Tab-separated table of C-alpha atoms in Angstrom:
chain	number	residue	atom	x	y	z
A	1449	MET	CA	-7.912	-39.175	-6.167
A	1450	ALA	CA	-7.544	-36.407	-3.617
A	1451	GLN	CA	-10.554	-35.647	-1.469
A	1452	PRO	CA	-12.053	-32.232	-2.168
A	1453	SER	CA	-12.446	-31.506	1.549
A	1454	MET	CA	-8.682	-31.630	2.143
A	1455	ARG	CA	-8.132	-29.320	-0.794
A	1456	ASP	CA	-10.611	-26.888	0.763
A	1457	ALA	CA	-8.848	-27.106	4.121
A	1458	ILE	CA	-5.507	-26.322	2.487
A	1459	ARG	CA	-6.999	-23.407	0.572
A	1460	LYS	CA	-8.542	-21.980	3.736
A	1461	ALA	CA	-5.311	-22.439	5.708
A	1462	GLY	CA	-3.284	-20.864	2.901
A	1463	ARG	CA	-5.560	-17.900	2.769
A	1464	GLU	CA	-5.309	-17.311	6.522
A	1465	GLU	CA	-1.535	-17.740	6.590
A	1466	PHE	CA	-0.989	-15.458	3.581
A	1467	HIS	CA	-3.230	-12.816	5.098
A	1468	GLU	CA	-1.684	-12.987	8.569
A	1469	ARG	CA	1.971	-13.451	7.687
A	1470	GLY	CA	2.347	-12.677	3.986
A	1471	TYR	CA	3.325	-14.780	0.998
A	1472	TYR	CA	7.052	-15.209	1.500
A	1473	ALA	CA	6.944	-15.695	5.263
A	1474	THR	CA	4.482	-18.566	4.799
A	1475	GLY	CA	5.926	-22.005	4.112
A	1476	ILE	CA	4.096	-25.056	2.797
A	1477	ALA	CA	4.668	-26.719	6.196
A	1478	ALA	CA	2.806	-23.946	8.018
A	1479	ILE	CA	-0.119	-24.258	5.605
A	1480	THR	CA	-0.420	-28.032	5.876
A	1481	ALA	CA	-0.020	-27.877	9.676
A	1482	ARG	CA	-2.860	-25.364	9.889
A	1483	ALA	CA	-4.973	-27.564	7.615
A	1484	ASP	CA	-4.174	-30.682	9.691
A	1485	ALA	CA	-2.656	-32.298	6.604
A	1486	HIS	CA	0.611	-34.105	5.963
A	1487	LYS	CA	3.177	-31.800	4.420
A	1488	GLY	CA	3.585	-34.036	1.362
A	1489	SER	CA	-0.149	-33.985	0.663
A	1490	PHE	CA	0.045	-30.337	-0.394
A	1491	TYR	CA	1.269	-31.371	-3.823
A	1492	ASN	CA	-1.696	-33.714	-4.336
A	1493	HIS	CA	-3.791	-30.571	-4.480
A	1494	TYR	CA	-1.592	-27.724	-5.708
A	1495	ALA	CA	1.408	-27.743	-8.005
A	1496	SER	CA	3.052	-24.894	-6.084
A	1497	LYS	CA	2.581	-22.222	-3.427
A	1498	GLU	CA	2.080	-19.781	-6.296
A	1499	ASP	CA	-0.837	-21.876	-7.578
A	1500	LEU	CA	-2.478	-21.728	-4.186
A	1501	ALA	CA	-1.920	-17.962	-3.966
A	1502	VAL	CA	-3.593	-17.427	-7.346
A	1503	GLU	CA	-6.665	-19.273	-6.070
A	1504	VAL	CA	-6.679	-17.458	-2.726
A	1505	ILE	CA	-6.521	-14.032	-4.402
A	1506	THR	CA	-9.335	-15.026	-6.761
A	1507	ASP	CA	-11.487	-16.194	-3.817
A	1508	TYR	CA	-10.746	-12.971	-1.956
A	1509	GLY	CA	-11.829	-10.907	-4.960
A	1510	ASN	CA	-15.021	-12.922	-5.314
A	1511	GLU	CA	-16.015	-12.207	-1.709
A	1512	GLN	CA	-16.088	-8.431	-2.055
A	1513	ARG	CA	-19.716	-8.291	-3.254
A	1514	MET	CA	-18.675	-6.312	-6.303
A	1515	GLU	CA	-22.242	-6.654	-7.626
A	1516	MET	CA	-23.150	-3.837	-5.200
A	1517	LEU	CA	-21.467	-1.519	-7.700
A	1518	GLU	CA	-23.980	-2.529	-10.375
A	1519	ASP	CA	-27.145	-2.245	-8.285
A	1520	ALA	CA	-29.286	0.044	-10.424
A	1521	SER	CA	-31.733	0.609	-7.538
A	1522	VAL	CA	-29.147	2.787	-5.776
A	1523	GLU	CA	-27.753	6.136	-7.008
A	1524	PRO	CA	-24.289	5.376	-8.519
A	1525	LEU	CA	-22.170	7.523	-6.186
A	1526	THR	CA	-24.084	6.247	-3.158
A	1527	ARG	CA	-23.337	2.727	-4.417
A	1528	ILE	CA	-19.644	3.593	-4.440
A	1529	GLU	CA	-19.783	4.951	-0.890
A	1530	GLN	CA	-21.616	1.856	0.312
A	1531	HIS	CA	-19.145	-0.373	-1.510
A	1532	PHE	CA	-16.067	1.094	0.197
A	1533	THR	CA	-17.794	1.018	3.560
A	1534	PHE	CA	-18.636	-2.644	2.988
A	1535	VAL	CA	-15.171	-3.767	1.882
A	1536	SER	CA	-13.509	-1.851	4.713
A	1537	GLU	CA	-15.665	-3.705	7.258
A	1538	ALA	CA	-13.780	-6.939	6.541
A	1539	LEU	CA	-10.538	-5.143	7.443
A	1540	ARG	CA	-12.094	-3.547	10.510
A	1541	ALA	CA	-13.120	-7.000	11.758
A	1542	PHE	CA	-9.403	-7.663	12.312
A	1543	ASP	CA	-8.750	-4.174	13.735
A	1544	PHE	CA	-7.051	-3.399	10.387
A	1545	ARG	CA	-4.013	-5.387	11.460
A	1546	LEU	CA	-4.127	-7.753	8.461
A	1547	GLY	CA	-4.654	-5.154	5.743
A	1548	CYS	CA	-6.185	-5.838	2.343
A	1549	MET	CA	-5.005	-9.057	0.698
A	1550	LEU	CA	-4.685	-7.365	-2.713
A	1551	GLY	CA	-2.571	-4.573	-1.246
A	1552	ASN	CA	-0.357	-6.939	0.711
A	1553	PHE	CA	0.382	-9.078	-2.325
A	1554	SER	CA	0.984	-5.904	-4.346
A	1555	ALA	CA	3.795	-4.978	-1.975
A	1556	GLU	CA	5.407	-8.413	-1.861
A	1557	ILE	CA	5.190	-9.838	-5.331
A	1558	THR	CA	8.140	-9.782	-7.730
A	1559	ALA	CA	8.719	-10.879	-11.310
A	1560	GLU	CA	9.467	-14.341	-9.900
A	1561	THR	CA	5.733	-15.052	-9.510
A	1562	PRO	CA	4.209	-13.760	-12.754
A	1563	ARG	CA	0.885	-15.550	-12.327
A	1564	ILE	CA	0.265	-13.906	-8.973
A	1565	GLN	CA	1.051	-10.589	-10.612
A	1566	GLU	CA	-1.406	-11.283	-13.460
A	1567	THR	CA	-4.119	-12.298	-10.998
A	1568	LEU	CA	-3.596	-9.157	-8.942
A	1569	THR	CA	-3.709	-6.941	-12.016
A	1570	ALA	CA	-6.847	-8.681	-13.273
A	1571	ASN	CA	-8.602	-8.175	-9.919
A	1572	LEU	CA	-7.575	-4.525	-9.699
A	1573	ASP	CA	-8.660	-3.893	-13.303
A	1574	TYR	CA	-12.022	-5.556	-12.717
A	1575	TRP	CA	-12.575	-3.440	-9.608
A	1576	ALA	CA	-11.605	-0.214	-11.383
A	1577	GLY	CA	-13.804	-1.181	-14.332
A	1578	LEU	CA	-16.916	-1.486	-12.160
A	1579	LEU	CA	-16.171	1.780	-10.364
A	1580	THR	CA	-15.610	3.505	-13.715
A	1581	LYS	CA	-18.940	2.194	-14.998
A	1582	ALA	CA	-20.808	3.511	-11.962
A	1583	LEU	CA	-19.085	6.881	-12.314
A	1584	ASP	CA	-19.926	7.006	-16.029
A	1585	GLU	CA	-23.549	6.343	-15.157
A	1586	ALA	CA	-23.584	9.270	-12.704
A	1587	ALA	CA	-21.786	11.483	-15.234
A	1588	LYS	CA	-24.370	10.691	-17.880
A	1589	ALA	CA	-27.332	11.328	-15.557
A	1590	HIS	CA	-25.914	14.734	-14.635
A	1591	ALA	CA	-24.533	15.699	-18.050
A	1592	ALA	CA	-21.014	15.965	-16.650
A	1593	VAL	CA	-18.393	17.761	-18.741
A	1594	GLY	CA	-14.624	17.335	-18.505
A	1595	HIS	CA	-14.773	14.508	-15.952
A	1596	ASP	CA	-12.440	11.500	-15.957
A	1597	SER	CA	-14.242	8.453	-14.553
A	1598	GLU	CA	-11.307	6.107	-14.879
A	1599	THR	CA	-8.832	8.334	-13.051
A	1600	THR	CA	-11.416	8.941	-10.328
A	1601	ALA	CA	-11.927	5.175	-9.973
A	1602	TRP	CA	-8.218	4.597	-9.527
A	1603	LEU	CA	-7.824	7.488	-7.067
A	1604	LEU	CA	-10.529	5.863	-4.943
A	1605	ILE	CA	-8.801	2.472	-5.086
A	1606	ASP	CA	-5.378	3.948	-4.320
A	1607	GLY	CA	-6.758	6.047	-1.452
A	1608	TYR	CA	-8.466	2.980	-0.017
A	1609	GLU	CA	-5.390	0.771	-0.402
A	1610	GLY	CA	-3.110	3.442	1.036
A	1611	ALA	CA	-5.379	3.672	4.089
A	1612	ALA	CA	-5.501	-0.129	4.424
A	1613	LEU	CA	-1.715	-0.247	4.263
A	1614	ARG	CA	-1.139	2.373	6.932
A	1615	GLY	CA	-3.905	0.898	9.069
A	1616	ARG	CA	-1.990	-2.368	8.931
A	1617	ALA	CA	1.382	-0.768	9.715
A	1618	THR	CA	0.063	1.216	12.663
A	1619	ARG	CA	-2.679	-1.163	13.854
A	1620	SER	CA	-5.159	1.666	13.644
A	1621	ALA	CA	-8.660	2.416	12.331
A	1622	ARG	CA	-7.807	6.082	11.799
A	1623	PRO	CA	-6.446	5.828	8.227
A	1624	MET	CA	-9.569	4.053	6.952
A	1625	ASN	CA	-11.863	6.355	8.910
A	1626	ALA	CA	-10.124	9.349	7.297
A	1627	PHE	CA	-10.539	7.820	3.837
A	1628	LEU	CA	-14.233	7.086	4.371
A	1629	SER	CA	-15.117	10.384	6.049
A	1630	THR	CA	-12.859	12.779	4.121
A	1631	GLY	CA	-10.747	11.292	1.296
A	1632	MET	CA	-13.540	9.478	-0.553
A	1633	PRO	CA	-16.083	12.342	-0.183
A	1634	GLN	CA	-13.489	14.844	-1.469
A	1635	THR	CA	-12.734	12.682	-4.504
A	1636	LEU	CA	-16.454	12.263	-5.226
A	1637	ALA	CA	-17.086	15.992	-4.727
A	1638	ALA	CA	-14.365	16.768	-7.271
A	1639	PHE	CA	-16.137	14.389	-9.659
A	1640	ARG	CA	-19.523	16.024	-8.995
A	1641	SER	CA	-18.033	19.437	-9.736
A	1642	HIS	CA	-18.187	18.419	-13.410
A	1643	TYR	CA	-21.983	17.960	-13.323
A	1644	THR	CA	-23.975	20.442	-15.379
A	1645	LYS	CA	-27.394	19.351	-14.161
B	166	MET	CA	36.785	-5.208	15.863
B	167	ALA	CA	34.678	-5.370	12.714
B	168	GLN	CA	35.723	-3.108	9.865
B	169	PRO	CA	33.199	-0.351	9.169
B	170	SER	CA	33.466	-0.822	5.397
B	171	MET	CA	32.102	-4.371	5.583
B	172	ARG	CA	29.246	-3.171	7.773
B	173	ASP	CA	28.436	-0.548	5.127
B	174	ALA	CA	28.533	-3.174	2.380
B	175	ILE	CA	26.104	-5.365	4.321
B	176	ARG	CA	23.794	-2.432	4.984
B	177	LYS	CA	23.797	-1.478	1.302
B	178	ALA	CA	23.201	-5.077	0.205
B	179	GLY	CA	20.411	-5.483	2.755
B	180	ARG	CA	18.737	-2.349	1.591
B	181	GLU	CA	18.819	-3.461	-2.051
B	182	GLU	CA	17.609	-6.979	-1.276
B	183	PHE	CA	14.786	-5.756	0.977
B	184	HIS	CA	13.679	-3.254	-1.643
B	185	GLU	CA	13.830	-5.697	-4.553
B	186	ARG	CA	12.529	-8.835	-2.875
B	187	GLY	CA	10.979	-7.814	0.425
B	188	TYR	CA	11.858	-8.563	4.025
B	189	TYR	CA	10.748	-12.165	4.398
B	190	ALA	CA	11.948	-13.346	0.989
B	191	THR	CA	15.441	-12.073	1.792
B	192	GLY	CA	17.734	-14.396	3.715
B	193	ILE	CA	20.973	-13.500	5.501
B	194	ALA	CA	22.840	-15.600	2.913
B	195	ALA	CA	21.526	-13.472	0.023
B	196	ILE	CA	22.577	-10.294	1.823
B	197	THR	CA	26.112	-11.483	2.617
B	198	ALA	CA	26.531	-12.883	-0.914
B	199	ARG	CA	25.548	-9.524	-2.387
B	200	ALA	CA	27.962	-7.796	-0.009
B	201	ASP	CA	30.762	-10.229	-0.896
B	202	ALA	CA	30.966	-11.250	2.749
B	203	HIS	CA	31.056	-14.609	4.505
B	204	LYS	CA	27.638	-15.600	5.771
B	205	GLY	CA	28.876	-15.888	9.355
B	206	SER	CA	30.278	-12.367	9.285
B	207	PHE	CA	26.755	-10.898	9.253
B	208	TYR	CA	26.512	-11.336	13.002
B	209	ASN	CA	29.750	-9.425	13.593
B	210	HIS	CA	27.835	-6.389	12.399
B	211	TYR	CA	24.149	-6.923	13.146
B	212	ALA	CA	22.454	-8.915	15.884
B	213	SER	CA	19.598	-9.901	13.557
B	214	LYS	CA	17.934	-9.310	10.203
B	215	GLU	CA	15.428	-7.150	12.080
B	216	ASP	CA	18.288	-4.948	13.341
B	217	LEU	CA	19.497	-4.428	9.803
B	218	ALA	CA	15.966	-3.626	8.608
B	219	VAL	CA	15.556	-0.957	11.294
B	220	GLU	CA	18.743	0.706	10.062
B	221	VAL	CA	17.771	0.394	6.387
B	222	ILE	CA	14.361	2.000	6.996
B	223	THR	CA	15.985	4.814	8.963
B	224	ASP	CA	18.502	5.428	6.141
B	225	TYR	CA	15.675	5.403	3.595
B	226	GLY	CA	13.727	7.980	5.598
B	227	ASN	CA	16.805	10.183	5.918
B	228	GLU	CA	17.280	10.276	2.136
B	229	GLN	CA	13.894	11.799	1.344
B	230	ARG	CA	15.084	15.403	1.720
B	231	MET	CA	12.320	16.088	4.188
B	232	GLU	CA	13.887	19.503	4.858
B	233	MET	CA	12.231	20.618	1.578
B	234	LEU	CA	8.989	20.694	3.578
B	235	GLU	CA	10.435	23.343	5.900
B	236	ASP	CA	11.944	25.632	3.258
B	237	ALA	CA	10.415	28.982	4.179
B	238	SER	CA	11.495	30.504	0.843
B	239	VAL	CA	8.807	28.476	-0.968
B	240	GLU	CA	5.022	28.818	-0.530
B	241	PRO	CA	3.923	25.930	1.777
B	242	LEU	CA	1.566	24.152	-0.638
B	243	THR	CA	4.094	24.494	-3.469
B	244	ARG	CA	6.641	22.934	-1.106
B	245	ILE	CA	4.302	19.979	-0.623
B	246	GLU	CA	3.833	19.559	-4.384
B	247	GLN	CA	7.587	19.704	-4.957
B	248	HIS	CA	8.158	17.236	-2.130
B	249	PHE	CA	5.880	14.550	-3.563
B	250	THR	CA	7.313	15.071	-7.024
B	251	PHE	CA	10.815	14.662	-5.571
B	252	VAL	CA	10.129	11.507	-3.541
B	253	SER	CA	8.262	9.903	-6.438
B	254	GLU	CA	11.298	10.388	-8.698
B	255	ALA	CA	13.241	7.782	-6.723
B	256	LEU	CA	10.440	5.286	-7.470
B	257	ARG	CA	10.267	6.347	-11.106
B	258	ALA	CA	14.004	5.633	-11.467
B	259	PHE	CA	13.109	1.943	-11.091
B	260	ASP	CA	10.004	2.193	-13.304
B	261	PHE	CA	7.973	1.967	-10.071
B	262	ARG	CA	8.671	-1.749	-9.917
B	263	LEU	CA	10.226	-1.618	-6.440
B	264	GLY	CA	7.633	0.564	-4.748
B	265	CYS	CA	8.243	2.675	-1.652
B	266	MET	CA	10.278	0.959	1.047
B	267	LEU	CA	7.992	2.280	3.810
B	268	GLY	CA	4.893	0.981	2.033
B	269	ASN	CA	6.435	-2.395	1.301
B	270	PHE	CA	7.443	-2.932	4.914
B	271	SER	CA	3.993	-1.734	6.002
B	272	ALA	CA	2.409	-4.577	4.041
B	273	GLU	CA	4.797	-7.276	5.234
B	274	ILE	CA	5.497	-6.599	8.853
B	275	THR	CA	3.746	-8.471	11.653
B	276	ALA	CA	3.797	-8.329	15.444
B	277	GLU	CA	6.812	-10.647	15.286
B	278	THR	CA	9.100	-7.722	14.409
B	279	PRO	CA	7.972	-4.950	16.770
B	280	ARG	CA	11.058	-2.802	16.284
B	281	ILE	CA	10.495	-2.620	12.529
B	282	GLN	CA	6.913	-1.623	13.241
B	283	GLU	CA	8.026	1.116	15.639
B	284	THR	CA	10.560	2.425	13.125
B	285	LEU	CA	7.943	2.505	10.377
B	286	THR	CA	5.445	4.302	12.584
B	287	ALA	CA	8.090	6.814	13.687
B	288	ASN	CA	9.008	7.556	10.052
B	289	LEU	CA	5.387	7.913	8.975
B	290	ASP	CA	4.595	10.153	11.956
B	291	TYR	CA	7.609	12.348	11.257
B	292	TRP	CA	6.554	12.691	7.615
B	293	ALA	CA	2.951	13.525	8.511
B	294	GLY	CA	4.174	15.984	11.149
B	295	LEU	CA	6.188	17.987	8.610
B	296	LEU	CA	3.313	17.990	6.115
B	297	THR	CA	0.914	19.104	8.854
B	298	LYS	CA	3.257	21.956	9.817
B	299	ALA	CA	3.449	23.175	6.212
B	300	LEU	CA	-0.339	22.983	5.888
B	301	ASP	CA	-0.801	24.860	9.167
B	302	GLU	CA	1.488	27.558	7.856
B	303	ALA	CA	-0.612	27.930	4.693
B	304	ALA	CA	-3.809	27.897	6.760
B	305	LYS	CA	-2.505	30.693	8.980
B	306	ALA	CA	-1.368	32.837	6.041
B	307	HIS	CA	-4.813	32.546	4.452
B	308	ALA	CA	-6.905	32.677	7.641
B	309	ALA	CA	-8.373	29.249	6.921
B	310	VAL	CA	-11.458	28.203	8.869
B	311	GLY	CA	-12.649	24.648	9.500
B	312	HIS	CA	-9.607	23.025	7.892
B	313	ASP	CA	-7.939	19.854	9.225
B	314	SER	CA	-4.215	19.928	8.455
B	315	GLU	CA	-3.441	16.577	10.009
B	316	THR	CA	-6.121	14.659	8.110
B	317	THR	CA	-5.041	16.365	4.888
B	318	ALA	CA	-1.417	15.350	5.552
B	319	TRP	CA	-2.406	11.721	6.016
B	320	LEU	CA	-4.653	11.704	2.934
B	321	LEU	CA	-1.664	12.887	0.908
B	322	ILE	CA	0.576	10.173	2.361
B	323	ASP	CA	-2.036	7.453	1.872
B	324	GLY	CA	-2.768	8.582	-1.694
B	325	TYR	CA	0.947	8.567	-2.461
B	326	GLU	CA	1.526	5.165	-0.867
B	327	GLY	CA	-1.537	3.686	-2.576
B	328	ALA	CA	-0.189	4.887	-5.922
B	329	ALA	CA	3.290	3.522	-5.142
B	330	LEU	CA	1.757	0.176	-4.239
B	331	ARG	CA	-0.295	-0.168	-7.395
B	332	GLY	CA	2.583	1.121	-9.491
B	333	ARG	CA	4.646	-1.707	-8.048
B	334	ALA	CA	1.946	-4.349	-8.606
B	335	THR	CA	1.300	-3.329	-12.196
B	336	ARG	CA	4.793	-2.110	-13.156
B	337	SER	CA	3.299	1.173	-14.254
B	338	ALA	CA	3.873	4.917	-13.907
B	339	ARG	CA	0.173	5.659	-14.305
B	340	PRO	CA	-0.862	5.409	-10.643
B	341	MET	CA	1.794	7.902	-9.514
B	342	ASN	CA	1.095	10.179	-12.463
B	343	ALA	CA	-2.602	10.194	-11.492
B	344	PHE	CA	-1.720	11.030	-7.898
B	345	LEU	CA	0.606	13.880	-8.878
B	346	SER	CA	-1.631	15.358	-11.576
B	347	THR	CA	-5.082	14.792	-10.041
B	348	GLY	CA	-5.190	13.215	-6.555
B	349	MET	CA	-2.760	15.567	-4.836
B	350	PRO	CA	-4.139	18.735	-6.504
B	351	GLN	CA	-7.703	17.728	-5.530
B	352	THR	CA	-6.685	17.172	-1.915
B	353	LEU	CA	-4.868	20.517	-1.822
B	354	ALA	CA	-7.811	22.273	-3.520
B	355	ALA	CA	-10.126	20.900	-0.823
B	356	PHE	CA	-7.726	22.311	1.765
B	357	ARG	CA	-7.615	25.716	0.020
B	358	SER	CA	-11.410	25.843	-0.008
B	359	HIS	CA	-11.142	26.689	3.710
B	360	TYR	CA	-9.091	29.852	3.049
B	361	THR	CA	-10.845	33.120	3.843
B	362	LYS	CA	-8.183	35.403	2.369
């Protein structure tokens, strides 16, 4: 039976390769080389590169401390601001040159890898669901009228992902800084404009 | 000397392959097959796949009718709204499943293809420059105070690209519809809030 530690090494190497070079540019040989494994051993652990990608995306999603969005000790909109600041820090650590793994896969994936597509959609939906819940909480506390929590949640995600994408393309912190300092506050201000108390 | 018509066929095939499958997933053989050309003939026309990509991105940029953003017969912010509606229509024609070519390359490209990166940056900067000019025009006409045309231009681009990206990942029109009906108007409303007349 395969040793779990080699599986972990392959998963870690796959994650780094996918993030640095993308899904299609990464071959099994590059992953096993990075993991110090024999090329053939890959298939002792994963049935396909797609299988590995599904696991890597799931891991990536699990690392984003999404529970911050449910922390009832913090005002809901402040939670959202802290959340986007937190998730952007992981991108900043690489000077934004790697981008967000979810966004990168979103741009690469085709109908040929349906399970990657399902995993991406599930992660994005989960994220939007938590943001929507926090926004609903704020709306309720302030008796908001005519607001649309779900659309606001998605505008925040799309603004963040758009900034991550351009930060990656131009190797620059400016897109994310503009989202955090201007784009996100404007979207939240538009949401607050529906408060009646 | 190489016949221009074969070069055009390769450029068209490359553009379609890159848009449908991405840069790294597309091999020279797939491009020449789609162009009905011999594989070896590729190099009579292009020195490399990167060369072809630079040309494809440039063509794509040139097709976006950017001159709409300079049409003095239309109110500047209306021009911007019409522009984003127009460019999104090309994505809608494919049910958003291909995404925006600029965004897709932004997510894939690494330091290994510096000329693609330069071409992308040049196209994005040109786009933002025209949007900024239109916003400046509106700001001047309405004696705006404390506005930031450049940041607003980039927030529009990032919101649009984020929506294109998620539309691609989820095969859905909803992200772009949300941008056009809510995200863009909110960003423009925030800009108008600086008008003093």
